[in-house]
Short mmCIF file of C-alpha atoms and ligand atoms in Angstrom, two decimals:
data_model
loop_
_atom_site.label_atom_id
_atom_site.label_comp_id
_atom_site.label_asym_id
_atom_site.label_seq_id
_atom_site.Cartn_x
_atom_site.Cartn_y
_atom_site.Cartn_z
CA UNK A 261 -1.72 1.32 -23.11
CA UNK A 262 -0.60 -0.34 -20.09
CA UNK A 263 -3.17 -3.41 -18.61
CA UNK A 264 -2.00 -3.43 -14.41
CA UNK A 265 -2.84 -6.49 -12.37
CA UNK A 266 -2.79 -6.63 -8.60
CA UNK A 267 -3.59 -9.69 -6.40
CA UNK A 268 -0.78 -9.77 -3.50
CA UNK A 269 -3.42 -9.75 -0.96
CA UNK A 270 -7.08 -9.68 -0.94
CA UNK A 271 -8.06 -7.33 -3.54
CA UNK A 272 -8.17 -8.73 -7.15
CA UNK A 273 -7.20 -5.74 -9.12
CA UNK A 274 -6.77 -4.86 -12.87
CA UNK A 275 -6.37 -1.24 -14.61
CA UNK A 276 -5.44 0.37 -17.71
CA UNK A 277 -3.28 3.74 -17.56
CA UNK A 278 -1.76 5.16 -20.46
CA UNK A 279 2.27 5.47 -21.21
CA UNK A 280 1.95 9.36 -19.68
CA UNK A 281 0.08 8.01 -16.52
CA UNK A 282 -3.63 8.95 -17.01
CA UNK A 283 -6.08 6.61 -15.70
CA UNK A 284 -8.65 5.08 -17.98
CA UNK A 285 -9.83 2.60 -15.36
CA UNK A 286 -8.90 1.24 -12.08
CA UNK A 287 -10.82 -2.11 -11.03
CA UNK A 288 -10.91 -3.47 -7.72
CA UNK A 289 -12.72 -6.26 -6.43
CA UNK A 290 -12.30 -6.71 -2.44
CA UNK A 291 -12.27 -9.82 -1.03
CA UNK A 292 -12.77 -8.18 2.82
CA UNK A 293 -15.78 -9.52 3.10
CA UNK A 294 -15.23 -12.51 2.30
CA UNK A 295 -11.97 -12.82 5.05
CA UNK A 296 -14.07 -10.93 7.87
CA UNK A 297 -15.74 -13.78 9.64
CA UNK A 298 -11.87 -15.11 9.98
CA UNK A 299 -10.75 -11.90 11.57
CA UNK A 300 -8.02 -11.62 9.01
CA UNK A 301 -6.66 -12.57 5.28
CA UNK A 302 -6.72 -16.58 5.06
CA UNK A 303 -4.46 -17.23 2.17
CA UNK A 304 -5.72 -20.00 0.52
CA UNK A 305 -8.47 -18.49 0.37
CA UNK A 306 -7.19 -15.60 -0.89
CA UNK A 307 -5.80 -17.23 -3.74
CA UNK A 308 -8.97 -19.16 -4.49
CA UNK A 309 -10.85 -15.96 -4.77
CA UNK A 310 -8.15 -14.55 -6.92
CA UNK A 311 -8.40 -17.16 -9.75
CA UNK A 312 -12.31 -16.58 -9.82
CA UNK A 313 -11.87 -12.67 -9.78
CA UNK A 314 -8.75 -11.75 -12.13
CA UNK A 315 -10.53 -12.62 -15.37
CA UNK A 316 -13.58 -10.45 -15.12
CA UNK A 317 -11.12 -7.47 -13.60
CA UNK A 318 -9.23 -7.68 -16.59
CA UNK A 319 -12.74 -7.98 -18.85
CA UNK A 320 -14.16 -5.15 -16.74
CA UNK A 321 -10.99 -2.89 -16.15
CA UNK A 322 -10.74 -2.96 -20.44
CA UNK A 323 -14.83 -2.50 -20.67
CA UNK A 324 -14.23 0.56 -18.26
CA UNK A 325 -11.38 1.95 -20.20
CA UNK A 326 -13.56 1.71 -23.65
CA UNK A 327 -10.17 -0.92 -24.92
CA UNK A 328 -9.90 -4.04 -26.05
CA UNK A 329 -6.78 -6.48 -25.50
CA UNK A 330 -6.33 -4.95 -29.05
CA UNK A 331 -5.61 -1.96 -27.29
CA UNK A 332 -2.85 -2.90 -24.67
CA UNK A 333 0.88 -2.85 -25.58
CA UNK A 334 2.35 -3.89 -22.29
CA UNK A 335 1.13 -5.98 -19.18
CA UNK A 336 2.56 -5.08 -15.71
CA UNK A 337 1.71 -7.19 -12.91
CA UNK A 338 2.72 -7.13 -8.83
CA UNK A 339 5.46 -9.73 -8.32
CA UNK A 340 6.45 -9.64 -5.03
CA UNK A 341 6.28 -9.01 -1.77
CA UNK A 342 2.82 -10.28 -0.86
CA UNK A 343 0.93 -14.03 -0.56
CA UNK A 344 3.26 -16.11 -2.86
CA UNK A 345 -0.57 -18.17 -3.58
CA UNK A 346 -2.42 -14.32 -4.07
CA UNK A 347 1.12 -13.37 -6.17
CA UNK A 348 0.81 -16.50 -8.28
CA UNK A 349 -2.45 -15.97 -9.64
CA UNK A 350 -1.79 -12.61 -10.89
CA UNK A 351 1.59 -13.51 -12.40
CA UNK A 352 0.18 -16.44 -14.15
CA UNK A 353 -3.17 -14.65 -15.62
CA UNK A 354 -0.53 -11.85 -16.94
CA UNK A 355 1.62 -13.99 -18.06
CA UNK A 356 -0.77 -16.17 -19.70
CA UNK A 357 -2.41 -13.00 -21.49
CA UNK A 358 1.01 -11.42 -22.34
CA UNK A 359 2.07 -14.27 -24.27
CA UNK A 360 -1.54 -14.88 -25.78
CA UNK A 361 -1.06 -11.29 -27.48
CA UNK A 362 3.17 -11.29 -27.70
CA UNK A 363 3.32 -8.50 -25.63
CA UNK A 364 6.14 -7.37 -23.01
CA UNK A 365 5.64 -8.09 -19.44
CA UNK A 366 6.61 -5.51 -16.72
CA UNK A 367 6.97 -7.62 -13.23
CA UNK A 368 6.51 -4.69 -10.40
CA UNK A 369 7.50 -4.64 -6.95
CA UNK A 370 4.19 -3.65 -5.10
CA UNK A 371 6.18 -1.56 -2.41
CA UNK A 372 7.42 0.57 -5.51
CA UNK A 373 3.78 -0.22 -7.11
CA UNK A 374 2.65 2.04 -3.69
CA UNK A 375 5.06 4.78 -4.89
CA UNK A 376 4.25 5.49 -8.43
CA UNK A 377 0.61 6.24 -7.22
CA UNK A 378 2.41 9.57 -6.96
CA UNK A 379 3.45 9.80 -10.60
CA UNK A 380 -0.45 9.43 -11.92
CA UNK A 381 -1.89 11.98 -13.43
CA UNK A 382 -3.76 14.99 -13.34
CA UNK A 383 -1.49 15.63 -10.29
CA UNK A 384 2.31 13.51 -10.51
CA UNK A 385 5.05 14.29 -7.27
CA UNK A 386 8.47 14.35 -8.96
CA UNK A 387 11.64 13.26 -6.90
CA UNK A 388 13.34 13.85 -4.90
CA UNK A 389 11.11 13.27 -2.26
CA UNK A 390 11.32 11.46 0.70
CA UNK A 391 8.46 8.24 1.17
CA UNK A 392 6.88 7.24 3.71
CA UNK A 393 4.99 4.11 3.03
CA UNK A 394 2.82 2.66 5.48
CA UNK A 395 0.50 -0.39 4.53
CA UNK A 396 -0.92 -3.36 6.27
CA UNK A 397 2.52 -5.46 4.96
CA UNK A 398 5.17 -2.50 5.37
CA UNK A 399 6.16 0.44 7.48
CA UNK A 400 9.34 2.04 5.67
CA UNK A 401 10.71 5.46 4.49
CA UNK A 402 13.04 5.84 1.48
CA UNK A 403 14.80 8.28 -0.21
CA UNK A 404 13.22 8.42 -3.69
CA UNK A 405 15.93 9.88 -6.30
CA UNK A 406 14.27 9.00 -9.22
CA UNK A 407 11.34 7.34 -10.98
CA UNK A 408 11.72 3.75 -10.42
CA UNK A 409 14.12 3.99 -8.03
CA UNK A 410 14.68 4.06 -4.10
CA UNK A 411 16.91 3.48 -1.07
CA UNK A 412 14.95 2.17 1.91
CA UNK A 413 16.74 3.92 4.71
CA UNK A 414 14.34 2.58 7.74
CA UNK A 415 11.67 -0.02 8.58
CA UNK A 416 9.69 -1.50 10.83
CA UNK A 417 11.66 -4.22 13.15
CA UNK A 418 7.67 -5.78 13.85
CA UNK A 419 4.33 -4.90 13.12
CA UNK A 420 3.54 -2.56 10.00
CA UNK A 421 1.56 0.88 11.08
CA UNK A 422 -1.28 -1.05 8.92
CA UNK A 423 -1.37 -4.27 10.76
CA UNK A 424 -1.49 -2.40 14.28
CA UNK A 425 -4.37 -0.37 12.86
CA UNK A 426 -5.70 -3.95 12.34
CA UNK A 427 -4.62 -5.40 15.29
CA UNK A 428 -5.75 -2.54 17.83
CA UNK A 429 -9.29 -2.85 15.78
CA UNK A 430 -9.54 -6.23 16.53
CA UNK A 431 -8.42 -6.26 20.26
CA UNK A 432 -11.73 -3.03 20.31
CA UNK A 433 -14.20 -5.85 18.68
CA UNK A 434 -14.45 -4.07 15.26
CA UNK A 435 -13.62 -6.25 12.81
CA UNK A 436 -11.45 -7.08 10.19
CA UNK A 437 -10.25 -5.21 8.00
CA UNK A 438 -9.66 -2.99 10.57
CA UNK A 439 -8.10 0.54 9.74
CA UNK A 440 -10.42 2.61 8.41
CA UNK A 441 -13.26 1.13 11.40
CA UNK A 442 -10.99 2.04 14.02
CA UNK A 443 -10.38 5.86 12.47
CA UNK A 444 -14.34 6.40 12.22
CA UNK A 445 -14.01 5.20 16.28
CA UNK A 446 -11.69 7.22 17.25
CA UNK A 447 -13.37 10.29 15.72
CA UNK A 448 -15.70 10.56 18.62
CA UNK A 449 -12.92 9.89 21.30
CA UNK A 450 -10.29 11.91 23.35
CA UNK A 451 -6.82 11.18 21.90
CA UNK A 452 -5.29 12.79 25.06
CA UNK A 453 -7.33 10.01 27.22
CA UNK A 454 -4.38 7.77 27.13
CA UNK A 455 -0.55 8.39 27.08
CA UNK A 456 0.04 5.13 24.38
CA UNK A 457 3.92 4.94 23.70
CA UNK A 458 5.10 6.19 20.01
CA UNK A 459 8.24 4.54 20.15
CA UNK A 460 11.38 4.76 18.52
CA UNK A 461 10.71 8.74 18.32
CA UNK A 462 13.93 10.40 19.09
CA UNK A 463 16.20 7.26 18.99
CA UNK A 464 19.52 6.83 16.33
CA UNK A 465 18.49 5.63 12.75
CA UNK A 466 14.70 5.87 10.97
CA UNK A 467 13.06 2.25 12.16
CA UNK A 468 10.06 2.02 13.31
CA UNK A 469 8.42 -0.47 16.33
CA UNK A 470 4.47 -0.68 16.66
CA UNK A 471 4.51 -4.24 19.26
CA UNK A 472 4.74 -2.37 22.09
CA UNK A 473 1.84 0.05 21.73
CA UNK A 474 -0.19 -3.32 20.92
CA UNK A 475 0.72 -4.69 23.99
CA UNK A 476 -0.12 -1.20 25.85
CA UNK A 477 -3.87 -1.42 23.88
CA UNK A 478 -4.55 -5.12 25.33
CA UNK A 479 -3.48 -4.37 28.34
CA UNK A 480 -5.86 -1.12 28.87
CA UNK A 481 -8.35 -2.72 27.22
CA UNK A 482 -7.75 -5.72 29.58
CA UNK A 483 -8.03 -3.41 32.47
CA UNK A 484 -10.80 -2.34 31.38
CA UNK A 485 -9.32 1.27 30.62
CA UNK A 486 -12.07 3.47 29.76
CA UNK A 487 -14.38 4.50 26.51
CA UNK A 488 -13.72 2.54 23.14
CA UNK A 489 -13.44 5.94 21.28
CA UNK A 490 -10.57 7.32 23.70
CA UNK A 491 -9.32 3.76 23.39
CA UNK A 492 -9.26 3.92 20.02
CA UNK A 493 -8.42 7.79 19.62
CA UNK A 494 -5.49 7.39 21.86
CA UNK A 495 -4.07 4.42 20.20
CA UNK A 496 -4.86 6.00 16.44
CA UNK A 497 -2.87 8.89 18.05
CA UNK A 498 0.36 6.82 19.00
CA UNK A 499 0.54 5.10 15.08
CA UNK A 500 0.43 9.11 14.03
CA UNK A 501 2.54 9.95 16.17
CA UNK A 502 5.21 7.46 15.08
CA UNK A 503 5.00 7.65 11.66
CA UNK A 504 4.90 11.26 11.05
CA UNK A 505 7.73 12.06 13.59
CA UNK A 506 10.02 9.42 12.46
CA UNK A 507 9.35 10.64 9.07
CA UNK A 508 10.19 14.19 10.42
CA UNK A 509 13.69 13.78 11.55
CA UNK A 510 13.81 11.61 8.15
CA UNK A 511 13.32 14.44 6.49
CA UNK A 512 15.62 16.69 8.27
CA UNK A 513 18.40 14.25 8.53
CA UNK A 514 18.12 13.63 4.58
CA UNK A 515 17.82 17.25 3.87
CA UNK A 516 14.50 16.10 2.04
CA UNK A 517 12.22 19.08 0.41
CA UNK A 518 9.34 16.97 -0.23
CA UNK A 519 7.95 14.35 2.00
CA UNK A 520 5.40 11.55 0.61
CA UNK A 521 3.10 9.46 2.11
CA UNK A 522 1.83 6.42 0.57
CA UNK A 523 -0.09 3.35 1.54
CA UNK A 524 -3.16 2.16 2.70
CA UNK A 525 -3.11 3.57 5.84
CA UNK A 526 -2.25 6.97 4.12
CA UNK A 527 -6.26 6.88 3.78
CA UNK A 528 -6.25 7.79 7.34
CA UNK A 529 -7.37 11.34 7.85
CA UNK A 530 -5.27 12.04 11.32
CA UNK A 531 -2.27 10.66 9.78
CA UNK A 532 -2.88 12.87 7.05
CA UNK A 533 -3.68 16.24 8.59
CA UNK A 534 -0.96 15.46 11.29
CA UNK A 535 1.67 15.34 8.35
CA UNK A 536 0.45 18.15 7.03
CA UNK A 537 0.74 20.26 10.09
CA UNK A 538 4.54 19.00 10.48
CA UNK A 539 5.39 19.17 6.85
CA UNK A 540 4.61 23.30 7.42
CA UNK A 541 6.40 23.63 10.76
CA UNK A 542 9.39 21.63 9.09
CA UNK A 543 9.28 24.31 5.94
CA UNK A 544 8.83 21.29 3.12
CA UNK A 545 6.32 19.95 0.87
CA UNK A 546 3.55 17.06 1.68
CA UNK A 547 2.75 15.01 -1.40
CA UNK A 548 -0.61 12.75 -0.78
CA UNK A 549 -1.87 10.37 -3.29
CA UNK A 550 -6.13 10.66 -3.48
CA UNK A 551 -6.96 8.76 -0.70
CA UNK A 552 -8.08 5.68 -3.44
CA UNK A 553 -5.02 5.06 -4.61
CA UNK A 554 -3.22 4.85 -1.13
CA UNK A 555 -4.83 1.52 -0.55
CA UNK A 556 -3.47 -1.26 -3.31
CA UNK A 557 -4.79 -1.29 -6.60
CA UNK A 558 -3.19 -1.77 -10.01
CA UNK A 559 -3.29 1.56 -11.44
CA UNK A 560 -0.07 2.40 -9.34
CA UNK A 561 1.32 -1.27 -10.63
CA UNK A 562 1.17 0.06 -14.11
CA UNK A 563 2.19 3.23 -12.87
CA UNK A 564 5.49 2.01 -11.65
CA UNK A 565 5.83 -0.53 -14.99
CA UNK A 566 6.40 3.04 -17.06
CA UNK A 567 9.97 3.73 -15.32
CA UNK A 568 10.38 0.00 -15.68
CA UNK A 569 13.04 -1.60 -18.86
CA UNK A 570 9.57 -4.17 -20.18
CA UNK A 571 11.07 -8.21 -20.25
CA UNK A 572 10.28 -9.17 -24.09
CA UNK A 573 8.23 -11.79 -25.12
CA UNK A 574 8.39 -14.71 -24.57
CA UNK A 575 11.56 -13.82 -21.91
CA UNK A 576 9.90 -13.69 -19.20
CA UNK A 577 7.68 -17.28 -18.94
CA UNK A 578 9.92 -18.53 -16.41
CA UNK A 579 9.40 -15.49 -13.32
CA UNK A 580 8.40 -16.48 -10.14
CA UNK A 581 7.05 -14.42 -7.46
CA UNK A 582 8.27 -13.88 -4.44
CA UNK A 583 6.68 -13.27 -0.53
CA UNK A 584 8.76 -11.31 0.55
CA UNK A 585 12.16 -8.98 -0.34
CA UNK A 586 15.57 -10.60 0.05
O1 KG4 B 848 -1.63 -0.77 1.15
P1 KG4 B 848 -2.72 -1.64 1.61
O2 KG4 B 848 -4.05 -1.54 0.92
O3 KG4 B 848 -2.32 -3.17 1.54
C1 KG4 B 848 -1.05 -3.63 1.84
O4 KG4 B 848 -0.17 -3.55 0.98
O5 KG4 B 848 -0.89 -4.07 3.00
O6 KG4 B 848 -2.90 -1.36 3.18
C2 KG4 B 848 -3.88 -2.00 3.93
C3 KG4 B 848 -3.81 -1.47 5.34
C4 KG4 B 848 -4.68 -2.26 6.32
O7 KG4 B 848 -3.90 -2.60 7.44
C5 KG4 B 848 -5.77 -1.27 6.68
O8 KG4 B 848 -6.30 -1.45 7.98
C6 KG4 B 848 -5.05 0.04 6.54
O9 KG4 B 848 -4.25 -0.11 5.40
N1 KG4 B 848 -6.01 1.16 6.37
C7 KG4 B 848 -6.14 2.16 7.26
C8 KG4 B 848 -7.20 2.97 6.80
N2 KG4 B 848 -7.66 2.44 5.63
C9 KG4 B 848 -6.91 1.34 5.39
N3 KG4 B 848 -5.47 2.42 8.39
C10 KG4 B 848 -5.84 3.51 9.09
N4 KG4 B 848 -6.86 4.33 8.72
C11 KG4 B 848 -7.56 4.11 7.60
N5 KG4 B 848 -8.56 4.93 7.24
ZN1 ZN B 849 -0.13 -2.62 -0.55
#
């Protein structure tokens, strides 16, 4: 069995899946509460929470799963990108228990940790496919050839689709985290209200830009421009908009049969239905992870630890994390 831990931002997370991807448990323990009155993560914080939270997600994930340490034959654990304070807690609690038991250690990439959510059971995606990962850190797409393995072809030259979720909630007065407030918002609003700009649609390569529709939110919102839920509904509208045609002419300049979305703010219904709707008009296959393993949690860390070559014991004592990729 495979024990995950997660803590690159602010949920402390710990899960056992087996070597053929089946989930025995999947713990998360969110800190959002605890960041809210800040309006965003605070780091230190975040890593202070962390060192209280990992050790009972590891008792409880096991507890959950019916195991005992007894029971696990590899730990896998996010390495990087995320908080390097958040990273380093996780690291060193997996570390620390890996060479407790003299087990291998699997050190994941959490942007590939987002992927393998796909390859869980009762329902895995098999590549090809194309990705399009959008999270509160990352806006990319990549061509996925195999397990394990992926070529970003296009990302985000600013904000992530995520952080303009959070950002746009914020600038409406609703709070941090923001995403998933702003989407119930929107629900009751006119996304035709406002024309918001989806930019880089249509232009050379597969990056994406969200600044400038922040900038265009302010400044209605400034202006006093109208009802929060068109606000909100027009703006949710724009992020859609962006990702899913960007990931459209990904898909047809790629030749891709399958396109994948993955991420936290793959939770979002719109985003979801909208993909959907293109996916048939463009003749290929959407692949959506359940909407609980979009948003991070180490299930899909020890997910992507199976296509992973395991660092023996004690080998890999001396890893360090890293905030961001080189
Ligand atoms: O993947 P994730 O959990 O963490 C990172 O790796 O960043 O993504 C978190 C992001 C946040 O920006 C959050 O606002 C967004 O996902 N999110 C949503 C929704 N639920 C979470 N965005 C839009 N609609 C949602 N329902
Ligand atoms: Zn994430």
């Amino acid at each position: 069995m495979i024990l995950g831990i997660e803590t690159s931002c602010d949920e402390t997370a710990a899960a056992v899946v087996s070597p053929e991807g089946v989930i025995l448990s999947n713990v998360i323990s969110s800190q959002a509460a605890l960041h809210a009155p800040y309006g965003g993560v605070v780091p230190e914080v975040a890593s202070r929470r962390h060192l209280e939270l990992v050790v009972p997600a590891v008792e409880r994930a096991l507890d959950d799963a019916g195991m005992t340490l007894d029971d696990i034959s590899t730990v896998a654990v996010t390495e990087g990108p995320g908080l390097i304070g958040a990273l380093l807690v996780g690291l060193s609690a997996a570390k620390a228990l890996a060479f407790a038991r003299k087990l291998p250690l699997v050190p994941v990439n959490h942007l590939h940790g987002h992927v393998a959510a796909l390859y869980l059971e009762p329902d895995p995606v098999e590549p090809p496919f194309l990705a399009l990962l959008a999270s509160g850190g990352h806006t990319l797409l990549a061509s996925v050839e195999a397990r394990g393995d992926m070529t970003v072809i296009g990302s985000s030259l600013d904000d992530a689709a995520g952080e303009a979720f959070d950002k746009g909630a914020r600038l409406l007065g609703l709070g941090y985290p923001g995403g998933a407030a702003l989407e119930q918002l929107a629900s009751g609003g006119d996304p035709a209200a406002h024309a918001f700009p989806a930019a880089m649609v249509g232009r050379p390569g597969h990056d994406f830009s969200f600044s400038g529709l922040k900038t265009a939110l302010a400044r209605a919102v400034r202006d006093g421009g109208g009802a929060p839920a068109d606000l909100a509904a027009s703006y949710q509208a724009a992020i859609v908009r962006a990702l899913v045609e960007r990931a459209a002419e990904a898909v047809e300049a790629t030749g891709a049969g399958t396109l994948a979305v993955v991420g936290g703010v793959a939770r979002n219904s719109v985003l979801r239905e909208a993909a959907a709707r293109r996916c048939r008009e463009l003749g290929v296959r959407l692949a959506l992870a359940p909407p609980e393993l979009c948003s991070d949690n180490a299930a899909m860390i020890a997910s992507a630890a199976r296509f992973i070559t395991p660092l023996p014991f004690p080998d890999y004592l001396s890893r360090d994390a890293y905030a961001t990729v080189a």
